[in-house]
């Protein structure tokens, strides 16, 4: 790096840290986790050869309306495994493996969403082969819905997914990311196949509650993560795509503009989008600096990025121009921090959550070598990075008890026993999944909320939740997608630090702004559009 470039990078780092708000008063508590995999009844393995070197997702959702998150773990060459949550509030983690209809083989990932707006969670299963939309029937039973919904599952190697509801539509738009062409002689190192956009059937079709035939997103560069996100707060989500390959063909990270009734178009340099080439594997987004715009953590091999929007002038609209602030924030996570390896890391699923309830977002990153690649670390522990008061992150994975050396892929942070502390499940390639209970002490307080609205898009994908404690405001965008090969629905968790109360408002899809409403710490709340938050207690 030239001296002038180094000076510019250091100056940018100083500016980033100067802009970070202090959201809590005390130094962060290092969380504590206890592994309860065997005791909880988890014995799922993500198996398979080259076709399953990527994927391996975890999906969490409540499919029997008891408030406790259930989960589906991808099985790869073997069947996926559904686990019903059988735990009690505040108790040890307990799950029961049950037949649900989701036990398909070839599953690389799974994402929950309420496709048909009936109030029951559905899932889309990403497979090596035909993708399958599974309609929820209640009580954790699911049935195939491809034919009923006009969903063309294709026959590809699908590895990424995202969903949104476009303005005025009664049916969701789905994006499916595909990897390498399995039919080529050069497999597994052949060419990338096209990603697909499944939009609702047109108004000329008798039944608009179906999908139109998928349209190819060209060009495509072997996507491993996708996310519909309102990056510029304009009210219309765009599609971020994180790509893994084919730089020699122009491969790079992508952002697709998606206007109602118009074909998707990629943002280009003239729009402010700067080319970025990484081995893109996962996306996590959240508003870290409190400016109202989300930051994006992009996982890769040895070169993880944290992108922060270059702020527009007061009289200008934002442009999709980002600065990499990973070094300034301490989240490069480019080498193992334990195990003695010095070779670069390989990162997959990433998720921002507040694991110690201090009011600051923390970051979990699943790690694992692709397939004994000699230039990358074999002992590559998962990262748990907690955010300090100055906005920088600090690695505590080993101290917290989650520094597994298994070959990790997908993961999920969720409050499985509803005690106000986020637990952790991780899917490992060629080995059993792992489950940890959060047993942290002296943490801050919390609230958890779940959104509801009538009609389509029942869970309000595309909404923003704002939570205010004094002058500090935390923001969460409700999305379907991102991570690596797995997603979540259900409770949205906020840490409160030492605050006993907070105020919450929802910016609903379509632009309606809810009123600020008071919440008490330690509670779960159902927030319905047009109604005050309703306290919830488990049955």
Short mmCIF file of C-alpha atoms in Angstrom, two decimals:
data_model
loop_
_atom_site.label_atom_id
_atom_site.label_comp_id
_atom_site.label_asym_id
_atom_site.label_seq_id
_atom_site.Cartn_x
_atom_site.Cartn_y
_atom_site.Cartn_z
CA UNK A 1 0.00 0.00 0.00
CA UNK A 2 1.37 3.41 -0.94
CA UNK A 3 1.97 5.89 1.95
CA UNK A 4 -0.74 8.18 0.61
CA UNK A 5 -3.22 5.27 0.52
CA UNK A 6 -2.25 4.24 4.04
CA UNK A 7 -2.78 7.79 5.34
CA UNK A 8 -6.18 7.90 3.64
CA UNK A 9 -7.18 4.55 5.17
CA UNK A 10 -6.13 5.64 8.66
CA UNK A 11 -8.00 8.92 8.30
CA UNK A 12 -11.13 7.05 7.23
CA UNK A 13 -10.79 4.76 10.25
CA UNK A 14 -10.58 7.73 12.60
CA UNK A 15 -13.68 9.28 11.04
CA UNK A 16 -15.61 6.02 11.32
CA UNK A 17 -14.83 5.57 14.99
CA UNK A 18 -15.57 9.21 15.74
CA UNK A 19 -19.04 8.73 14.29
CA UNK A 20 -19.87 5.66 16.38
CA UNK A 21 -22.45 6.46 19.07
CA UNK A 22 -22.04 5.23 22.63
CA UNK A 23 -25.18 3.16 23.22
CA UNK A 24 -24.54 1.77 26.70
CA UNK A 25 -22.83 2.92 29.84
CA UNK A 26 -20.80 -0.08 30.94
CA UNK A 27 -18.03 -2.20 29.47
CA UNK A 28 -19.50 -5.23 27.70
CA UNK A 29 -20.09 -8.46 29.57
CA UNK A 30 -18.40 -11.43 27.94
CA UNK A 31 -21.22 -13.93 27.34
CA UNK A 32 -21.04 -17.54 28.41
CA UNK A 33 -22.32 -20.55 26.46
CA UNK A 34 -22.65 -24.22 27.41
CA UNK A 35 -22.91 -26.87 24.72
CA UNK A 36 -26.06 -28.97 25.10
CA UNK A 37 -26.08 -30.78 21.74
CA UNK A 38 -26.44 -34.34 22.99
CA UNK A 39 -28.62 -33.47 25.98
CA UNK A 40 -30.97 -31.50 23.73
CA UNK A 41 -31.41 -34.39 21.29
CA UNK A 42 -29.62 -32.89 18.27
CA UNK A 43 -27.84 -35.44 16.05
CA UNK A 44 -28.13 -33.96 12.54
CA UNK A 45 -25.17 -34.26 10.13
CA UNK A 46 -24.66 -32.26 6.93
CA UNK A 47 -23.11 -34.91 4.68
CA UNK A 48 -22.15 -35.28 1.03
CA UNK A 49 -19.37 -34.86 -1.50
CA UNK A 50 -18.58 -31.88 -3.77
CA UNK A 51 -22.20 -30.90 -4.28
CA UNK A 52 -22.44 -30.10 -0.59
CA UNK A 53 -19.14 -28.29 -0.03
CA UNK A 54 -21.28 -25.13 0.23
CA UNK A 55 -24.65 -24.77 1.92
CA UNK A 56 -25.54 -26.47 5.17
CA UNK A 57 -28.09 -24.01 6.51
CA UNK A 58 -30.15 -23.78 9.70
CA UNK A 59 -33.71 -22.41 9.68
CA UNK A 60 -35.53 -21.42 12.88
CA UNK A 61 -39.28 -20.70 13.07
CA UNK A 62 -42.33 -21.32 15.24
CA UNK A 63 -44.55 -23.84 13.47
CA UNK A 64 -46.97 -24.77 16.28
CA UNK A 65 -47.70 -21.27 17.58
CA UNK A 66 -46.30 -21.85 21.07
CA UNK A 67 -43.71 -19.07 20.80
CA UNK A 68 -40.72 -21.39 21.07
CA UNK A 69 -38.44 -21.53 17.98
CA UNK A 70 -38.38 -24.89 16.22
CA UNK A 71 -35.73 -25.65 13.62
CA UNK A 72 -34.81 -27.45 10.42
CA UNK A 73 -31.19 -28.42 9.76
CA UNK A 74 -30.01 -29.17 6.21
CA UNK A 75 -28.79 -32.73 5.74
CA UNK A 76 -27.00 -32.55 2.40
CA UNK A 77 -26.86 -36.01 0.84
CA UNK A 78 -28.95 -37.33 3.72
CA UNK A 79 -32.41 -36.14 4.77
CA UNK A 80 -32.89 -32.77 6.43
CA UNK A 81 -33.93 -33.00 10.08
CA UNK A 82 -36.81 -31.18 11.73
CA UNK A 83 -36.68 -30.59 15.49
CA UNK A 84 -39.69 -29.47 17.51
CA UNK A 85 -38.77 -27.33 20.50
CA UNK A 86 -39.77 -29.24 23.65
CA UNK A 87 -38.03 -26.99 26.17
CA UNK A 88 -39.42 -24.86 28.96
CA UNK A 89 -38.92 -21.20 29.66
CA UNK A 90 -35.48 -20.62 31.16
CA UNK A 91 -34.68 -24.34 31.23
CA UNK A 92 -32.13 -26.53 29.44
CA UNK A 93 -32.55 -26.78 25.69
CA UNK A 94 -34.69 -29.71 24.56
CA UNK A 95 -35.75 -30.76 21.05
CA UNK A 96 -37.64 -33.72 19.62
CA UNK A 97 -36.92 -35.00 16.11
CA UNK A 98 -40.29 -35.46 14.41
CA UNK A 99 -41.64 -36.25 10.96
CA UNK A 100 -42.86 -32.99 9.48
CA UNK A 101 -42.81 -33.51 5.72
CA UNK A 102 -39.58 -31.52 5.45
CA UNK A 103 -37.32 -34.59 5.51
CA UNK A 104 -36.07 -34.39 1.93
CA UNK A 105 -32.59 -35.35 0.81
CA UNK A 106 -30.36 -33.07 -1.21
CA UNK A 107 -31.27 -30.05 0.96
CA UNK A 108 -28.53 -27.43 1.18
CA UNK A 109 -30.55 -24.67 2.84
CA UNK A 110 -33.96 -23.56 4.04
CA UNK A 111 -35.73 -20.24 4.58
CA UNK A 112 -39.02 -19.71 6.47
CA UNK A 113 -41.67 -17.21 5.37
CA UNK A 114 -45.46 -17.06 5.17
CA UNK A 115 -45.84 -17.29 1.40
CA UNK A 116 -49.63 -17.46 1.18
CA UNK A 117 -50.47 -15.09 4.05
CA UNK A 118 -52.53 -17.59 6.04
CA UNK A 119 -50.66 -16.97 9.29
CA UNK A 120 -48.82 -20.30 9.15
CA UNK A 121 -45.10 -20.45 8.38
CA UNK A 122 -44.06 -22.02 5.07
CA UNK A 123 -40.54 -22.90 3.94
CA UNK A 124 -38.54 -22.87 0.73
CA UNK A 125 -35.99 -25.69 0.58
CA UNK A 126 -32.88 -25.09 -1.52
CA UNK A 127 -31.60 -28.34 -2.98
CA UNK A 128 -29.04 -29.89 -5.23
CA UNK A 129 -31.80 -30.75 -7.66
CA UNK A 130 -35.36 -29.44 -7.56
CA UNK A 131 -36.11 -26.70 -5.02
CA UNK A 132 -39.34 -27.28 -3.13
CA UNK A 133 -41.81 -24.83 -1.60
CA UNK A 134 -43.39 -26.41 1.47
CA UNK A 135 -46.76 -25.10 2.67
CA UNK A 136 -47.31 -25.09 6.43
CA UNK A 137 -50.43 -26.92 7.55
CA UNK A 138 -50.15 -26.10 11.22
CA UNK A 139 -48.79 -28.16 14.12
CA UNK A 140 -45.43 -28.45 12.35
CA UNK A 141 -46.70 -30.39 9.34
CA UNK A 142 -45.80 -29.36 5.81
CA UNK A 143 -46.79 -30.36 2.28
CA UNK A 144 -45.30 -29.79 -1.14
CA UNK A 145 -46.75 -26.68 -2.82
CA UNK A 146 -44.77 -26.32 -6.08
CA UNK A 147 -47.73 -27.21 -8.29
CA UNK A 148 -50.35 -25.35 -6.24
CA UNK A 149 -48.28 -22.16 -6.23
CA UNK A 150 -46.80 -22.42 -9.73
CA UNK A 151 -43.31 -22.58 -8.24
CA UNK A 152 -40.78 -23.96 -10.71
CA UNK A 153 -38.09 -25.61 -8.59
CA UNK A 154 -35.78 -26.24 -11.55
CA UNK A 155 -32.90 -28.71 -11.39
CA UNK A 156 -29.83 -26.77 -10.34
CA UNK A 157 -27.39 -26.46 -7.44
CA UNK A 158 -29.18 -23.79 -5.40
CA UNK A 159 -27.28 -22.04 -2.65
CA UNK A 160 -28.88 -18.64 -1.87
CA UNK A 161 -32.35 -17.20 -1.28
CA UNK A 162 -34.17 -13.97 -0.50
CA UNK A 163 -37.80 -12.82 -0.56
CA UNK A 164 -39.75 -9.58 -0.55
CA UNK A 165 -43.23 -8.28 -1.31
CA UNK A 166 -43.18 -5.74 -4.12
CA UNK A 167 -45.44 -2.73 -3.80
CA UNK A 168 -49.10 -3.57 -4.48
CA UNK A 169 -48.55 -7.31 -4.81
CA UNK A 170 -50.50 -10.02 -2.99
CA UNK A 171 -47.77 -12.59 -3.51
CA UNK A 172 -44.04 -12.53 -2.72
CA UNK A 173 -41.10 -12.18 -5.07
CA UNK A 174 -38.42 -14.82 -4.51
CA UNK A 175 -34.79 -14.72 -5.59
CA UNK A 176 -32.88 -18.00 -5.85
CA UNK A 177 -29.12 -18.07 -6.21
CA UNK A 178 -27.53 -20.96 -8.10
CA UNK A 179 -23.98 -22.25 -8.08
CA UNK A 180 -22.00 -24.30 -10.63
CA UNK A 181 -23.55 -26.14 -13.59
CA UNK A 182 -23.74 -29.78 -12.48
CA UNK A 183 -24.18 -31.05 -16.05
CA UNK A 184 -20.76 -29.92 -17.32
CA UNK A 185 -17.83 -32.32 -17.71
CA UNK A 186 -15.69 -29.89 -15.71
CA UNK A 187 -17.90 -30.30 -12.63
CA UNK A 188 -17.34 -29.37 -9.83
CA UNK A 189 -15.33 -26.47 -11.27
CA UNK A 190 -17.54 -25.65 -14.25
CA UNK A 191 -19.33 -22.45 -15.16
CA UNK A 192 -21.81 -20.59 -12.99
CA UNK A 193 -25.50 -20.99 -13.78
CA UNK A 194 -28.12 -18.24 -13.85
CA UNK A 195 -29.84 -17.04 -10.70
CA UNK A 196 -33.64 -16.89 -10.83
CA UNK A 197 -36.22 -14.28 -9.97
CA UNK A 198 -39.69 -15.69 -9.20
CA UNK A 199 -42.20 -12.82 -9.36
CA UNK A 200 -45.98 -13.02 -8.93
CA UNK A 201 -48.09 -13.97 -11.92
CA UNK A 202 -49.18 -10.95 -13.97
CA UNK A 203 -52.56 -9.26 -13.69
CA UNK A 204 -53.67 -10.90 -16.92
CA UNK A 205 -53.50 -14.27 -15.19
CA UNK A 206 -56.71 -15.43 -13.53
CA UNK A 207 -55.03 -16.23 -10.21
CA UNK A 208 -52.30 -13.78 -9.13
CA UNK A 209 -51.61 -15.82 -6.02
CA UNK A 210 -49.11 -17.88 -7.98
CA UNK A 211 -45.61 -17.44 -9.30
CA UNK A 212 -44.86 -16.57 -12.89
CA UNK A 213 -42.15 -18.63 -14.64
CA UNK A 214 -38.75 -17.63 -13.24
CA UNK A 215 -36.68 -15.04 -15.07
CA UNK A 216 -32.90 -15.36 -15.24
CA UNK A 217 -30.79 -12.73 -13.52
CA UNK A 218 -27.99 -12.16 -16.01
CA UNK A 219 -25.12 -12.03 -15.39
CA UNK A 220 -24.78 -14.47 -12.49
CA UNK A 221 -21.54 -15.39 -10.76
CA UNK A 222 -22.23 -18.32 -8.41
CA UNK A 223 -24.15 -16.63 -5.62
CA UNK A 224 -23.82 -17.95 -2.06
CA UNK A 225 -25.97 -15.31 -0.34
CA UNK A 226 -28.77 -12.89 -1.28
CA UNK A 227 -30.67 -10.21 0.60
CA UNK A 228 -33.54 -7.89 -0.30
CA UNK A 229 -32.73 -4.71 1.61
CA UNK A 230 -33.76 -1.06 1.53
CA UNK A 231 -30.13 0.10 1.46
CA UNK A 232 -30.98 3.78 0.78
CA UNK A 233 -34.21 4.00 2.83
CA UNK A 234 -36.22 4.83 -0.30
CA UNK A 235 -39.04 2.41 0.50
CA UNK A 236 -38.20 -0.06 -2.30
CA UNK A 237 -35.82 -2.91 -1.41
CA UNK A 238 -33.04 -3.83 -3.83
CA UNK A 239 -31.42 -7.25 -4.13
CA UNK A 240 -27.87 -7.62 -2.86
CA UNK A 241 -26.06 -10.67 -4.24
CA UNK A 242 -22.79 -11.98 -2.83
CA UNK A 243 -20.85 -13.97 -5.43
CA UNK A 244 -18.07 -16.53 -5.23
CA UNK A 245 -16.59 -16.99 -8.71
CA UNK A 246 -15.85 -16.04 -12.33
CA UNK A 247 -13.97 -12.79 -11.81
CA UNK A 248 -12.43 -13.33 -15.25
CA UNK A 249 -15.95 -12.98 -16.70
CA UNK A 250 -16.68 -9.78 -14.78
CA UNK A 251 -17.77 -11.49 -11.57
CA UNK A 252 -18.30 -9.16 -8.63
CA UNK A 253 -20.75 -8.36 -5.84
CA UNK A 254 -24.07 -7.15 -7.23
CA UNK A 255 -26.96 -4.85 -6.35
CA UNK A 256 -30.12 -5.20 -8.46
CA UNK A 257 -32.72 -2.44 -8.75
CA UNK A 258 -36.24 -3.90 -8.59
CA UNK A 259 -39.02 -1.48 -9.46
CA UNK A 260 -42.63 -2.73 -9.60
CA UNK A 261 -43.59 -3.82 -13.10
CA UNK A 262 -40.08 -3.31 -14.49
CA UNK A 263 -37.34 -5.84 -15.23
CA UNK A 264 -34.47 -5.95 -12.73
CA UNK A 265 -31.41 -3.89 -13.61
CA UNK A 266 -28.00 -3.95 -11.91
CA UNK A 267 -26.56 -0.84 -10.31
CA UNK A 268 -23.41 0.21 -12.13
CA UNK A 269 -20.44 2.49 -11.62
CA UNK A 270 -22.39 5.45 -12.98
CA UNK A 271 -24.91 4.91 -10.16
CA UNK A 272 -22.16 4.90 -7.52
CA UNK A 273 -21.73 1.12 -7.24
CA UNK A 274 -18.04 0.23 -6.98
CA UNK A 275 -16.80 -3.15 -8.23
CA UNK A 276 -15.93 -5.52 -5.37
CA UNK A 277 -14.51 -9.00 -5.96
CA UNK A 278 -14.45 -11.39 -3.04
CA UNK A 279 -15.22 -15.07 -2.49
CA UNK A 280 -18.64 -13.99 -1.28
CA UNK A 281 -20.35 -16.49 1.02
CA UNK A 282 -22.67 -14.70 3.45
CA UNK A 283 -24.38 -11.36 4.13
CA UNK A 284 -25.43 -9.84 7.45
CA UNK A 285 -26.94 -6.36 7.70
CA UNK A 286 -27.76 -3.96 10.52
CA UNK A 287 -27.54 -0.26 11.35
CA UNK A 288 -24.36 -0.20 13.41
CA UNK A 289 -23.63 3.53 13.56
CA UNK A 290 -27.16 4.80 14.22
CA UNK A 291 -27.44 6.86 11.04
CA UNK A 292 -30.53 5.02 9.76
CA UNK A 293 -28.72 3.19 6.95
CA UNK A 294 -27.68 -0.46 7.26
CA UNK A 295 -24.09 -1.65 7.28
CA UNK A 296 -23.33 -4.99 5.59
CA UNK A 297 -20.86 -7.64 6.73
CA UNK A 298 -19.74 -9.83 3.82
CA UNK A 299 -18.01 -13.12 4.56
CA UNK A 300 -15.29 -14.48 2.34
CA UNK A 301 -12.00 -16.37 2.41
CA UNK A 302 -9.45 -14.28 4.32
CA UNK A 303 -11.01 -10.98 3.34
CA UNK A 304 -14.25 -10.26 5.19
CA UNK A 305 -15.74 -6.82 4.55
CA UNK A 306 -17.87 -4.43 6.59
CA UNK A 307 -19.46 -1.93 4.24
CA UNK A 308 -20.76 1.41 5.45
CA UNK A 309 -22.69 3.77 3.18
CA UNK A 310 -20.86 6.91 2.18
CA UNK A 311 -23.31 9.48 3.56
CA UNK A 312 -25.04 11.76 1.05
CA UNK A 313 -25.12 15.50 1.37
CA UNK A 314 -28.23 16.97 2.96
CA UNK A 315 -29.71 17.91 -0.42
CA UNK A 316 -28.77 14.68 -2.22
CA UNK A 317 -30.27 11.21 -2.47
CA UNK A 318 -28.02 8.39 -1.30
CA UNK A 319 -25.93 6.50 -3.84
CA UNK A 320 -24.87 2.87 -3.32
CA UNK A 321 -21.28 3.82 -2.59
CA UNK A 322 -19.66 2.03 0.33
CA UNK A 323 -16.47 2.28 2.36
CA UNK A 324 -14.91 -0.81 3.91
CA UNK A 325 -14.64 -0.21 7.67
CA UNK A 326 -13.84 -3.78 8.75
CA UNK A 327 -10.35 -2.89 9.93
CA UNK A 328 -11.50 0.24 11.75
CA UNK A 329 -14.20 -1.77 13.55
CA UNK A 330 -12.01 -4.79 14.30
CA UNK A 331 -14.06 -7.35 12.34
CA UNK A 332 -11.69 -8.48 9.60
CA UNK A 333 -11.65 -11.94 11.27
CA UNK A 334 -9.21 -13.03 8.60
CA UNK A 335 -7.15 -15.56 10.58
CA UNK A 336 -7.92 -18.09 13.34
CA UNK A 337 -7.60 -16.66 16.85
CA UNK A 338 -7.08 -20.09 18.46
CA UNK A 339 -5.70 -23.48 17.48
CA UNK A 340 -2.24 -22.38 16.35
CA UNK A 341 -3.01 -21.88 12.64
CA UNK A 342 -1.67 -18.85 10.80
CA UNK A 343 -3.23 -19.55 7.39
CA UNK A 344 -6.26 -17.49 6.35
CA UNK A 345 -9.77 -18.26 7.56
CA UNK A 346 -12.83 -19.28 5.54
CA UNK A 347 -16.05 -17.58 6.70
CA UNK A 348 -19.66 -18.59 5.94
CA UNK A 349 -22.79 -17.62 7.90
CA UNK A 350 -22.74 -14.24 9.65
CA UNK A 351 -25.34 -12.73 11.97
CA UNK A 352 -25.60 -9.51 13.96
CA UNK A 353 -27.33 -9.89 17.34
CA UNK A 354 -26.94 -8.55 20.87
CA UNK A 355 -25.71 -11.63 22.73
CA UNK A 356 -25.09 -9.88 26.06
CA UNK A 357 -28.06 -7.47 26.01
CA UNK A 358 -25.97 -4.33 26.47
CA UNK A 359 -27.71 -2.45 23.66
CA UNK A 360 -24.88 -2.91 21.15
CA UNK A 361 -24.95 -5.34 18.25
CA UNK A 362 -22.43 -8.19 18.32
CA UNK A 363 -21.38 -10.46 15.45
CA UNK A 364 -21.21 -14.24 15.05
CA UNK A 365 -19.32 -15.78 12.10
CA UNK A 366 -19.26 -19.50 11.25
CA UNK A 367 -15.89 -20.75 9.96
CA UNK A 368 -14.65 -23.84 8.16
CA UNK A 369 -12.35 -24.91 5.34
CA UNK A 370 -14.17 -25.52 2.04
CA UNK A 371 -12.71 -29.00 1.45
CA UNK A 372 -9.18 -29.45 2.79
CA UNK A 373 -7.87 -26.52 0.78
CA UNK A 374 -4.17 -26.41 1.72
CA UNK A 375 -3.81 -22.64 1.51
CA UNK A 376 -6.46 -22.04 4.18
CA UNK A 377 -6.69 -22.93 7.85
CA UNK A 378 -8.02 -26.35 8.82
CA UNK A 379 -8.40 -25.43 12.49
CA UNK A 380 -10.65 -22.42 12.04
CA UNK A 381 -12.83 -21.64 15.07
CA UNK A 382 -16.12 -19.76 14.81
CA UNK A 383 -15.97 -16.08 15.74
CA UNK A 384 -18.01 -14.34 18.42
CA UNK A 385 -17.17 -10.64 18.31
CA UNK A 386 -18.73 -8.39 20.93
CA UNK A 387 -18.95 -4.66 20.43
CA UNK A 388 -17.15 -2.38 22.87
CA UNK A 389 -18.24 1.11 23.88
CA UNK A 390 -15.97 2.71 21.27
CA UNK A 391 -17.69 0.83 18.44
CA UNK A 392 -14.87 -1.63 17.86
CA UNK A 393 -15.41 -5.38 18.14
CA UNK A 394 -13.44 -7.81 20.29
CA UNK A 395 -13.07 -11.55 19.81
CA UNK A 396 -14.42 -13.61 22.73
CA UNK A 397 -15.27 -16.92 21.02
CA UNK A 398 -12.87 -19.01 23.09
CA UNK A 399 -13.70 -17.27 26.35
CA UNK A 400 -17.43 -17.55 25.63
CA UNK A 401 -17.18 -21.27 24.90
CA UNK A 402 -18.16 -21.40 21.22
CA UNK A 403 -14.72 -21.80 19.61
CA UNK A 404 -15.56 -25.06 17.81
CA UNK A 405 -12.93 -26.47 15.43
CA UNK A 406 -15.45 -28.42 13.40
CA UNK A 407 -16.03 -27.42 9.77
CA UNK A 408 -18.94 -25.01 10.16
CA UNK A 409 -21.33 -23.69 7.52
CA UNK A 410 -24.78 -22.35 8.50
CA UNK A 411 -25.91 -21.14 11.92
CA UNK A 412 -28.62 -19.29 13.81
CA UNK A 413 -28.77 -17.21 16.98
CA UNK A 414 -32.22 -17.58 18.58
CA UNK A 415 -33.72 -17.54 22.08
CA UNK A 416 -34.69 -21.21 22.16
CA UNK A 417 -35.79 -21.25 25.83
CA UNK A 418 -37.28 -17.74 25.93
CA UNK A 419 -35.11 -16.58 28.83
CA UNK A 420 -34.06 -13.36 27.09
CA UNK A 421 -30.63 -14.68 26.09
CA UNK A 422 -29.81 -15.73 22.53
CA UNK A 423 -28.66 -19.32 22.08
CA UNK A 424 -26.69 -20.71 19.14
CA UNK A 425 -27.00 -23.62 16.69
CA UNK A 426 -24.31 -24.36 14.08
CA UNK A 427 -24.40 -26.82 11.16
CA UNK A 428 -21.11 -28.59 10.46
CA UNK A 429 -20.05 -30.27 7.23
CA UNK A 430 -19.44 -33.98 7.70
CA UNK A 431 -20.07 -33.80 11.44
CA UNK A 432 -22.90 -33.34 13.89
CA UNK A 433 -24.49 -29.94 14.32
CA UNK A 434 -23.82 -28.20 17.63
CA UNK A 435 -26.17 -26.40 20.01
CA UNK A 436 -25.15 -24.00 22.78
CA UNK A 437 -27.30 -22.48 25.51
CA UNK A 438 -26.52 -18.91 26.53
CA UNK A 439 -25.95 -18.96 30.29
CA UNK A 440 -24.46 -15.47 30.59
CA UNK A 441 -24.61 -13.68 33.92
CA UNK A 442 -24.82 -9.99 34.73
CA UNK A 443 -26.11 -9.13 31.28
CA UNK A 444 -28.44 -6.27 30.44
CA UNK A 445 -32.18 -6.42 30.03
CA UNK A 446 -34.07 -7.19 26.82
CA UNK A 447 -37.36 -7.01 24.94
CA UNK A 448 -38.50 -9.22 22.05
CA UNK A 449 -41.14 -8.29 19.49
CA UNK A 450 -42.94 -9.98 16.64
CA UNK A 451 -44.73 -8.05 13.90
CA UNK A 452 -48.14 -8.86 12.46
CA UNK A 453 -50.28 -7.28 9.75
CA UNK A 454 -53.39 -8.37 7.85
CA UNK A 455 -53.36 -9.55 4.27
CA UNK A 456 -50.22 -10.66 2.43
CA UNK A 457 -46.79 -10.27 3.95
CA UNK A 458 -48.15 -11.12 7.40
CA UNK A 459 -44.74 -10.86 9.07
CA UNK A 460 -44.08 -7.40 7.56
CA UNK A 461 -40.91 -8.14 5.59
CA UNK A 462 -39.43 -4.79 4.63
CA UNK A 463 -40.51 -3.04 7.82
CA UNK A 464 -38.09 -1.23 10.11
CA UNK A 465 -38.33 -1.47 13.90
CA UNK A 466 -36.93 1.42 15.93
CA UNK A 467 -36.33 1.04 19.64
CA UNK A 468 -35.50 4.13 21.70
CA UNK A 469 -33.78 4.27 25.10
CA UNK A 470 -33.21 7.88 26.03
CA UNK A 471 -31.28 9.39 23.13
CA UNK A 472 -30.10 6.04 21.76
CA UNK A 473 -32.11 4.50 18.92
CA UNK A 474 -31.56 0.94 17.68
CA UNK A 475 -32.93 -0.06 14.27
CA UNK A 476 -33.68 -3.45 12.72
CA UNK A 477 -34.77 -4.13 9.15
CA UNK A 478 -37.10 -7.12 8.77
CA UNK A 479 -35.71 -9.23 5.93
CA UNK A 480 -36.03 -12.71 4.46
CA UNK A 481 -32.66 -13.93 3.20
CA UNK A 482 -28.99 -13.31 3.84
CA UNK A 483 -26.77 -15.38 6.09
CA UNK A 484 -25.54 -18.56 4.46
CA UNK A 485 -28.20 -21.06 3.32
CA UNK A 486 -30.57 -20.48 6.24
CA UNK A 487 -32.95 -17.89 7.65
CA UNK A 488 -35.17 -17.16 10.63
CA UNK A 489 -38.64 -15.95 11.48
CA UNK A 490 -40.17 -15.17 14.85
CA UNK A 491 -39.04 -12.95 17.71
CA UNK A 492 -36.84 -9.92 17.02
CA UNK A 493 -34.51 -9.43 19.96
CA UNK A 494 -33.29 -6.13 21.40
CA UNK A 495 -30.83 -5.67 24.25
CA UNK A 496 -31.62 -2.75 26.57
CA UNK A 497 -28.53 -2.43 28.72
CA UNK A 498 -29.70 -1.39 32.18
CA UNK A 499 -32.84 0.38 30.95
CA UNK A 500 -36.06 -0.78 32.58
CA UNK A 501 -38.26 0.64 29.83
CA UNK A 502 -38.02 1.54 26.16
CA UNK A 503 -40.13 2.97 23.36
CA UNK A 504 -40.79 1.24 20.08
CA UNK A 505 -42.25 2.24 16.74
CA UNK A 506 -42.58 0.42 13.44
CA UNK A 507 -42.08 1.87 9.98
CA UNK A 508 -44.40 -0.49 8.14
CA UNK A 509 -44.06 -1.64 4.51
CA UNK A 510 -45.62 1.00 2.28
CA UNK A 511 -44.39 3.90 4.40
CA UNK A 512 -46.84 4.10 7.33
CA UNK A 513 -45.11 5.22 10.52
CA UNK A 514 -46.46 3.77 13.75
CA UNK A 515 -46.59 5.76 16.98
CA UNK A 516 -43.92 5.47 19.64
CA UNK A 517 -45.20 2.95 22.18
CA UNK A 518 -43.79 2.15 25.67
CA UNK A 519 -42.43 -1.31 26.48
CA UNK A 520 -41.26 -2.80 29.76
CA UNK A 521 -37.96 -4.68 29.91
CA UNK A 522 -38.09 -8.46 30.07
CA UNK A 523 -41.22 -8.82 27.95
CA UNK A 524 -42.32 -10.42 24.70
CA UNK A 525 -44.71 -8.32 22.61
CA UNK A 526 -46.89 -8.96 19.56
CA UNK A 527 -47.05 -5.75 17.53
CA UNK A 528 -49.99 -5.64 15.13
CA UNK A 529 -50.33 -2.88 12.60
CA UNK A 530 -52.63 -0.17 13.93
CA UNK A 531 -52.69 -1.57 17.47
CA UNK A 532 -50.59 -1.02 20.61
CA UNK A 533 -48.03 -3.73 21.48
CA UNK A 534 -49.69 -6.69 23.24
CA UNK A 535 -47.70 -8.49 25.96
CA UNK A 536 -47.30 -12.21 25.27
CA UNK A 537 -46.77 -15.15 27.63
CA UNK A 538 -46.03 -18.76 26.63
CA UNK A 539 -48.80 -21.29 27.00
#
